[in-house]
Coordinates of C-alpha atoms and ligand atoms in Angstrom, one line a residue:
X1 CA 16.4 32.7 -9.7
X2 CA 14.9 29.4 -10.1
X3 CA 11.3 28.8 -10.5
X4 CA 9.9 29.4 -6.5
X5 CA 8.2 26.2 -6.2
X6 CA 10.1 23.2 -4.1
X7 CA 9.1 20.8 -1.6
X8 CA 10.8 20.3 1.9
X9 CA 11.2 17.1 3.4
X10 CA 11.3 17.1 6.9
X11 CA 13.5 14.0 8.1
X12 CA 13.2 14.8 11.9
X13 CA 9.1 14.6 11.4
X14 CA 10.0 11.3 9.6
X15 CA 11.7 9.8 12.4
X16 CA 9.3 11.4 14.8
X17 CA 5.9 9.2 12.8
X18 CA 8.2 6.1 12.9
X19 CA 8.6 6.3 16.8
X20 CA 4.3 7.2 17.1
X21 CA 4.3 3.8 14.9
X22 CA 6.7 2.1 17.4
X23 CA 4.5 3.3 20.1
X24 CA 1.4 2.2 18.9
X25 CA 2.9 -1.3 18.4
X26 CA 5.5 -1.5 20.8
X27 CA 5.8 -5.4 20.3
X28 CA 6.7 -5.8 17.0
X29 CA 9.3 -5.1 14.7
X30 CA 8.7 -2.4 12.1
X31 CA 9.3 -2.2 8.1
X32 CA 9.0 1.2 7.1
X33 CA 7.4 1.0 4.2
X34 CA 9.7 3.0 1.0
X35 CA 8.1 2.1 -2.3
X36 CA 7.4 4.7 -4.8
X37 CA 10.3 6.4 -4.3
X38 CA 9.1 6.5 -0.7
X39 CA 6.2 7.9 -1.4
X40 CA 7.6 10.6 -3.0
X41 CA 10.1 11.6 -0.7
X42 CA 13.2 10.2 -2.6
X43 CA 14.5 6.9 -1.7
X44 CA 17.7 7.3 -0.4
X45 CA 15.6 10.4 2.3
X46 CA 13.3 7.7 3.2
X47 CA 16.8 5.2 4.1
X48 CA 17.4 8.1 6.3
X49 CA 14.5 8.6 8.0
X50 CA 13.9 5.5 8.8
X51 CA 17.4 4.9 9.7
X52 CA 15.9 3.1 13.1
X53 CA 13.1 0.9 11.1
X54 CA 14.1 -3.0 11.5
X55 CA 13.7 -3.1 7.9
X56 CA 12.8 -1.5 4.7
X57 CA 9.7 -2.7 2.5
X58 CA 9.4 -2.0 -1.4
X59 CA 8.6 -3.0 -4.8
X60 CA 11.7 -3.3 -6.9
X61 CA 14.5 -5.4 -7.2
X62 CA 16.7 -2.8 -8.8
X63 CA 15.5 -0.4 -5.5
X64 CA 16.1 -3.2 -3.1
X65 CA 19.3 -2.7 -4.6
X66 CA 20.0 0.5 -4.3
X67 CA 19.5 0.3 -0.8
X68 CA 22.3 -2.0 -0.3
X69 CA 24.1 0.5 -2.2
X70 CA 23.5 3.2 -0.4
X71 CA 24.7 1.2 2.7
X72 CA 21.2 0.0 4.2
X73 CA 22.6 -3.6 6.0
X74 CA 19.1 -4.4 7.5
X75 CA 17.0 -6.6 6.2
X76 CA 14.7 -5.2 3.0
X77 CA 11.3 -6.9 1.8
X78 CA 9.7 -6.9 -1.7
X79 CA 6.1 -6.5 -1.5
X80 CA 5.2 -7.9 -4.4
X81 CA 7.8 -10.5 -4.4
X82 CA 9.6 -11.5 -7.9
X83 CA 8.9 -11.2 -11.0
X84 CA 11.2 -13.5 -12.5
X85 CA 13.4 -16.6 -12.2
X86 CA 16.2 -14.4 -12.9
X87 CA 15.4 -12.6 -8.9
X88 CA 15.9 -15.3 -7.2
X89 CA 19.7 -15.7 -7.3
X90 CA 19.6 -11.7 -6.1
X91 CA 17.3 -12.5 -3.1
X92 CA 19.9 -14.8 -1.8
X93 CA 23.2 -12.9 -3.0
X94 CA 21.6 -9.1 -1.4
X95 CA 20.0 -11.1 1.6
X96 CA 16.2 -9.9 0.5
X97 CA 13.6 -10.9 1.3
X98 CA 10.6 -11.6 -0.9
X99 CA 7.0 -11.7 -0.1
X100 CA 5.2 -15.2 -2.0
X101 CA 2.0 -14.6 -3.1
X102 CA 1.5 -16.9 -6.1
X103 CA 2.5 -20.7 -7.1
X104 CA 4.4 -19.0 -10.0
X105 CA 6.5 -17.5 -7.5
X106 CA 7.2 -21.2 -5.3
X107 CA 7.9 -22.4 -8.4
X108 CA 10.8 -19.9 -9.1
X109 CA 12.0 -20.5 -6.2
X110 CA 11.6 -24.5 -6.5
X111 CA 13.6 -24.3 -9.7
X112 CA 16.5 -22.0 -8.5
X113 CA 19.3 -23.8 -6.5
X114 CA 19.8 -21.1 -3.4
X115 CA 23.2 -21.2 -2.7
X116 CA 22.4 -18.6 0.8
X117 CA 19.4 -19.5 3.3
X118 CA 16.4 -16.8 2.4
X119 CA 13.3 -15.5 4.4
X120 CA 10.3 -15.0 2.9
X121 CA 6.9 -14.1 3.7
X122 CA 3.9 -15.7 2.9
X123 CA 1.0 -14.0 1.9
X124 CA -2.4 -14.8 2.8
X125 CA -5.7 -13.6 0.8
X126 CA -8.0 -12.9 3.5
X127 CA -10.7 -11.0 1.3
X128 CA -8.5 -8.0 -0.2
X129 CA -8.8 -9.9 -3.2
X130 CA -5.2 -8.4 -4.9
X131 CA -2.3 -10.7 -4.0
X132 CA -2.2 -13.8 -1.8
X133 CA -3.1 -17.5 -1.5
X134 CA -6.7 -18.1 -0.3
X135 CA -7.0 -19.4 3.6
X136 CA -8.1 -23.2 2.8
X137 CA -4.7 -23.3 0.0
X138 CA -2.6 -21.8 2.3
X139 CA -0.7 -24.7 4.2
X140 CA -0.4 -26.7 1.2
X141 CA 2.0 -23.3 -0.4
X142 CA 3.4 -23.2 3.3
X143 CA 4.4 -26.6 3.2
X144 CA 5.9 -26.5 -0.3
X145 CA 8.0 -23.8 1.0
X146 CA 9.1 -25.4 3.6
X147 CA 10.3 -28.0 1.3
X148 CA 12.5 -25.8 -0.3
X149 CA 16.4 -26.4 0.9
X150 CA 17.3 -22.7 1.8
X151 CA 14.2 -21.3 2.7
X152 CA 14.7 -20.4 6.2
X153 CA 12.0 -18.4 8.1
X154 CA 8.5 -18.0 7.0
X155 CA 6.8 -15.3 8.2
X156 CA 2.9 -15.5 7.7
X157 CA 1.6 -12.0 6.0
X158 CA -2.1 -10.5 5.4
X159 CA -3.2 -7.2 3.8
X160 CA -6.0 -5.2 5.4
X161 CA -8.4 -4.2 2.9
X162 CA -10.2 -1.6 5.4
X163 CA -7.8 -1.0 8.0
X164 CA -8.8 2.5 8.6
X165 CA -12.5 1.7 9.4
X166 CA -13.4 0.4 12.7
X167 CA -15.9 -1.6 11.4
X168 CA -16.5 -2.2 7.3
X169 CA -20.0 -4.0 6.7
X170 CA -18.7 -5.7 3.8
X171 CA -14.9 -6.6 5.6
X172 CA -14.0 -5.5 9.1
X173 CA -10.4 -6.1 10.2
X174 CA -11.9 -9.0 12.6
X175 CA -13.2 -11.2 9.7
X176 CA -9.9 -10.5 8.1
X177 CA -8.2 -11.4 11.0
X178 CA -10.6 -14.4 11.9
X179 CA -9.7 -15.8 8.5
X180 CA -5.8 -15.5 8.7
X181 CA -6.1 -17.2 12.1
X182 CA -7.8 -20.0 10.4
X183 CA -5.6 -20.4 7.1
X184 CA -2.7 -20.2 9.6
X185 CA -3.7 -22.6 12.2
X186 CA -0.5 -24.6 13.4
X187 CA 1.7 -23.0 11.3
X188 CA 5.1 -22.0 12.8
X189 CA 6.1 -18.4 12.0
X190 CA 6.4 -14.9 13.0
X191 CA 3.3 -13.0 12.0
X192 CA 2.8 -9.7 9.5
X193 CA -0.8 -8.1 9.2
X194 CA -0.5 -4.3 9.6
X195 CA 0.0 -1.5 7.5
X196 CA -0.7 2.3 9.1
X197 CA -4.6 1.1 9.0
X198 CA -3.9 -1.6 11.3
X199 CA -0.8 0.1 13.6
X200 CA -3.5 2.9 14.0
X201 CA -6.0 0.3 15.4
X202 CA -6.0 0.5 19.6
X203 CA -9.2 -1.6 19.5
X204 CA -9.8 -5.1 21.0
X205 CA -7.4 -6.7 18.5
X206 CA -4.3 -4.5 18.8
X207 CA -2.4 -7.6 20.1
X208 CA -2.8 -9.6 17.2
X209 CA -2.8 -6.7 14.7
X210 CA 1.1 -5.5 16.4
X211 CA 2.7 -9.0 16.4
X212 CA 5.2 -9.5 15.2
X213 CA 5.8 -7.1 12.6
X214 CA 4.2 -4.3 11.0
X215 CA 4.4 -2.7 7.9
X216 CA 3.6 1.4 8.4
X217 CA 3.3 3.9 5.0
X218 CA 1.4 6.2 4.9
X219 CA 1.4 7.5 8.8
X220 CA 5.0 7.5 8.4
X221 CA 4.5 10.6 6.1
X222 CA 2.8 12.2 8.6
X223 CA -0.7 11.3 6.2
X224 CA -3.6 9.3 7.4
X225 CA -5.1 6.4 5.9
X226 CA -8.5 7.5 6.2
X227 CA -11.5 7.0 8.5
X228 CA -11.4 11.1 10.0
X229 CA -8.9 10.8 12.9
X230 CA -6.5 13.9 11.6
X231 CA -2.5 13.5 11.5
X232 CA -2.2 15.6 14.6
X233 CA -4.7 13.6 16.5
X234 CA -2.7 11.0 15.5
X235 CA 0.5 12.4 17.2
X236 CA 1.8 13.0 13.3
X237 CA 3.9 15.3 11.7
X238 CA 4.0 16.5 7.9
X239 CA 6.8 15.0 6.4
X240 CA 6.7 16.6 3.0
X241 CA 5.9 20.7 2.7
X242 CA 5.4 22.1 -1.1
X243 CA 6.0 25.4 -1.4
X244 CA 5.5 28.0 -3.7
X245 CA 4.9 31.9 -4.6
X246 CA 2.6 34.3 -5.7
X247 CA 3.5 35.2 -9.4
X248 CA 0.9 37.5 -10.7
X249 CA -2.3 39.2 -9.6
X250 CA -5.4 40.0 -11.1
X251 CA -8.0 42.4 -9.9
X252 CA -11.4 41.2 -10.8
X253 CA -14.8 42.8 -11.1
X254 CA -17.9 41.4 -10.6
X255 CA -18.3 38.9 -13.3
X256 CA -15.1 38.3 -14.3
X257 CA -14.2 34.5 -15.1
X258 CA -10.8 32.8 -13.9
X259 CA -8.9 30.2 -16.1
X260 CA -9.9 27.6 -18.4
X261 CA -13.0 26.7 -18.6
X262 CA -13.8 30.0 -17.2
X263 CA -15.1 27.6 -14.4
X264 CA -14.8 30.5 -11.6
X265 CA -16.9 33.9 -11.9
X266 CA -16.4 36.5 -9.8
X267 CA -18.9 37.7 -7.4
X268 CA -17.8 41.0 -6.9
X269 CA -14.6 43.0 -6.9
X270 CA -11.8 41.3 -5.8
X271 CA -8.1 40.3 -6.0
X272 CA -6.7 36.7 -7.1
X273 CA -3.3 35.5 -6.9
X274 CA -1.7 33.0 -9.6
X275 CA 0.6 30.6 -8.2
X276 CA 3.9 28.8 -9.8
X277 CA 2.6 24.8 -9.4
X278 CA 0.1 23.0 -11.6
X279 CA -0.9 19.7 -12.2
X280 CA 2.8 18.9 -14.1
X281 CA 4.2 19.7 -10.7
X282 CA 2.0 16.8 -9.2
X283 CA -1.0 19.1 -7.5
X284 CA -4.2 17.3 -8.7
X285 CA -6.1 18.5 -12.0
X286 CA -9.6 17.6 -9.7
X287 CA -9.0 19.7 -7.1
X288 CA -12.0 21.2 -6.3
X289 CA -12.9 25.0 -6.4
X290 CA -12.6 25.8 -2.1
X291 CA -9.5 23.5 -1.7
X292 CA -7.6 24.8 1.3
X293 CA -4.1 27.0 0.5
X294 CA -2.3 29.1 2.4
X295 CA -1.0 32.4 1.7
X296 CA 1.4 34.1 3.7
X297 CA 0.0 31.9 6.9
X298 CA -3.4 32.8 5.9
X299 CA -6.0 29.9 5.1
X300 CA -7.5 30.8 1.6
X301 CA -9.1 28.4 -1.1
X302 CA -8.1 27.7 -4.7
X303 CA -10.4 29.4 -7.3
X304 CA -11.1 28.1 -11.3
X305 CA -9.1 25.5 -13.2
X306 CA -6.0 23.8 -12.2
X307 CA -4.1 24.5 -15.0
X308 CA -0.4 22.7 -15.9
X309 CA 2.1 25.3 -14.9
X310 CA -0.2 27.5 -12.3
X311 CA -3.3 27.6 -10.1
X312 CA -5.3 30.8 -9.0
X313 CA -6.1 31.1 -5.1
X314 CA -8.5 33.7 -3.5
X315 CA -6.7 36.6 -2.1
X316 CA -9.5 38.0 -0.7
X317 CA -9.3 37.1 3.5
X318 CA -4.9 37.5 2.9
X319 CA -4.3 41.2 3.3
X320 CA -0.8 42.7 2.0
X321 CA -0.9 40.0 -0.2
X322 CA 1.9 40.8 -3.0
X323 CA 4.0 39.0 -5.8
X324 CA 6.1 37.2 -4.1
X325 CA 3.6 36.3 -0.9
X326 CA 5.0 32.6 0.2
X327 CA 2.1 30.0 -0.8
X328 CA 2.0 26.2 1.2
X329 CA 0.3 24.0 -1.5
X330 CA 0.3 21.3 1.9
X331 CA 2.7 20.1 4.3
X332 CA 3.7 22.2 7.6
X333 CA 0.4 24.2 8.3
X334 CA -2.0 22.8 6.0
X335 CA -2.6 18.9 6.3
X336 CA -2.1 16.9 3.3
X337 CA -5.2 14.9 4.1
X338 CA -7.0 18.2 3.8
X339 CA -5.8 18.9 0.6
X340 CA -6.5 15.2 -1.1
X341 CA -10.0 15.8 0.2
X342 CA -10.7 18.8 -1.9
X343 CA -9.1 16.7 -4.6
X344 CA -11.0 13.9 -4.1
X345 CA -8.2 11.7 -3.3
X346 CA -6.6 10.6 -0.6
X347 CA -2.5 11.8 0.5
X348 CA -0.8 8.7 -0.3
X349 CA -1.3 9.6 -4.3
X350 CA -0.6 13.5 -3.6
X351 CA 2.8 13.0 -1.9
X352 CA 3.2 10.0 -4.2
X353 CA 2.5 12.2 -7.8
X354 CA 5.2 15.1 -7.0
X355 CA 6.9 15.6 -10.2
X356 CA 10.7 15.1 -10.8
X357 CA 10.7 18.7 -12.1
X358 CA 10.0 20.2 -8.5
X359 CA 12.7 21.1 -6.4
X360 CA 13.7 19.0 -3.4
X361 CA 14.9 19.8 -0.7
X362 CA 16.0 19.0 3.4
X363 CA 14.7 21.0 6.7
X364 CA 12.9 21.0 9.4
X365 CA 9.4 21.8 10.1
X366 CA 9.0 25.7 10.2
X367 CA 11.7 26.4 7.8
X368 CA 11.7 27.2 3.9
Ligands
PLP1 C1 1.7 -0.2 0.8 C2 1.7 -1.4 1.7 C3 1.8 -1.1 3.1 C4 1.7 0.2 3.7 O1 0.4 0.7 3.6 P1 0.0 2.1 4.3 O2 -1.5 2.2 4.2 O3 0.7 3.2 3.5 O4 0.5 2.1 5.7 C5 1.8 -2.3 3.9 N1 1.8 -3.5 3.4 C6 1.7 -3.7 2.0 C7 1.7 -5.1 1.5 C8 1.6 -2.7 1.2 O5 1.6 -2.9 -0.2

């Protein structure tokens, strides 16, 4: 018997959070957003899934490649553009295209003879501060683009530093967008400002936010990017269940400690059950003592140290509970979002951090 720990991926809920992201922004065109091995749900699943996105978005060259491989036609973006000279012939020869954020990167491009017409997008810095060319330098890289024989469409890309907030104090999505209008003015292009933050956002500027692509992640997973509107308010589905079992149970008295650290003491006389995943299996060291689990359906909490190999939950409130009881670590009946916020994290690095050594696995919501 192998080791009863795998995670499920549910492609039906994947296509289901790609149509909620269609319908939020039912103008635009849609990259479903696959880096980190889509976040953590395997590449080639995420192709799948998103077998109806208008185009795939990532980090790596050699994944960009894979994807033609695996017989992905439409057209794939590199988030972080290239890295190297060397990429550029590959953009042209795989039909990729790359995201400019840098001079380095026009200049790669400037030195490289194309030999196929590319698309790129530009990248603007509208106060995110990571990647991009500031608003008042931005036409002067636009036009040296446009200078470039076999460049052929420009589309003109932002990043949303609080996309999930309605209104951020220090950078709301408006001052973002107020600046990208300006660094933009009168250049030709389609537009690209949205990831799941910004597709999310029904407010006063879901025009401009949904034109004329965007660039979902996270809600595609069936996780949130923040701000307290759940998944299923959201219309979302899990994507990615971990599952496990009960392996062992202790009977403690009053007293008793749990684990390393002997960070959990007992209060009184009760049962806890030690479950087959650990933080080598990708479920967070920080979890907090009280972080949701479920045991056979029942809503328990985690108890003591997260330890490599194994965790120790609360059997108390999960009657009949024996080795062997079926243990959701998140996914189908326990949000993901819920389970980052015991962690103090957020989904994206939970679904992100599952470890090659856990079982994979295809189904459907509801199944094991
Ligand atoms: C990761 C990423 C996205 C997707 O972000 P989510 O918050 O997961 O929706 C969109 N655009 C860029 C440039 C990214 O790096």
């Amino acid at each position: 018997m192998p080791r009863p720990l795998h995670a499920i991926i549910h492609l039906d809920a994947m296509q289901h959070n790609l149509a909620r992201a269609r319908a939020c922004a039912p103008t635009a065109k849609a990259w479903a957003v696959v880096k980190a091995n889509a976040y953590g749900h395997g590449l080639e699943r995420g192709m799948r899934g998103f077998v109806q996105a208008d185009g795939l978005a990532l980090i790596e060259t050699e994944n960009a490649l894979r994807l033609r491989e695996l017989g992905w036609v439409k057209p794939i973006l590199l988030l972080e553009g290239i890295f190297d000279t060397a990429d550029v012939p590959l953009l042209a020869e795989h039909n990729i295209n790359s995201t400019v954020h840098c001079i380095e990167q026009v200049k790669m491009l400037e030195y490289t003879q194309l030999y196929r017409p590319i698309d790129v997008h530009l990248k603007m810095n509208t106060g995110m501060n990571r990647l991009g060319f500031r608003p008042d330098e931005y036409a002067a890289a636009y036009n040296r683009l446009r200078a470039i024989p076999g460049i052929r469409n420009i589309t003109l890309m932002t990043h949303f530093a609080n996309a999930d907030e309605l209104e951020n104090p220090r950078l709301s999505i408006a001052e973002q967008v107020r600046r990208f209008r300006e660094g933009a003015a009168g250049l030709e292009g389609q537009r690209s400002l949205s990831n799941s933050g910004g597709v999310l956002h029904q407010a006063a500027l879901a025009k401009e936010l949904h034109n004329d692509w965007v660039r979902p992640g996270v809600m595609l997973y069936g996780g949130t990017p923040g701000g307290g509107v759940t998944a299923r308010e959201y219309g979302l589905l899990p994507t990615m269940t971990l599952k496990s079992e009960i392996i062992g149970i202790q009977q403690l008295q009053k007293g008793d400690t749990v684990g390393y650290g002997s960070r959990f003491e007992a209060p009184g006389p009760m049962a806890v059950g030690v479950v087959a995943c650990g933080y080598a299996d990708g479920y967070p060291r920080h979890a907090e003592h009280g972080t949701p689990v479920l045991v056979d359906g029942v809503k328990t909490r985690l108890v003591g140290r997260v330890s490599m190999d194994m965790m120790t939950v609360d059997l108390s409130p999960v009657v009949n509970a024996r080795v062997g009881s079926k243990v959701t670590l998140w996914g189908d009946g326990l949000p993901i979002d819920e389970v980052a916020n015991g962690a103090g994290t957020i989904g994206y690095e939970l679904m992100c951090a599952l470890a090659p050594r856990v079982r994979v696995h295809e189904g459907r919501v509801g199944t094991d």
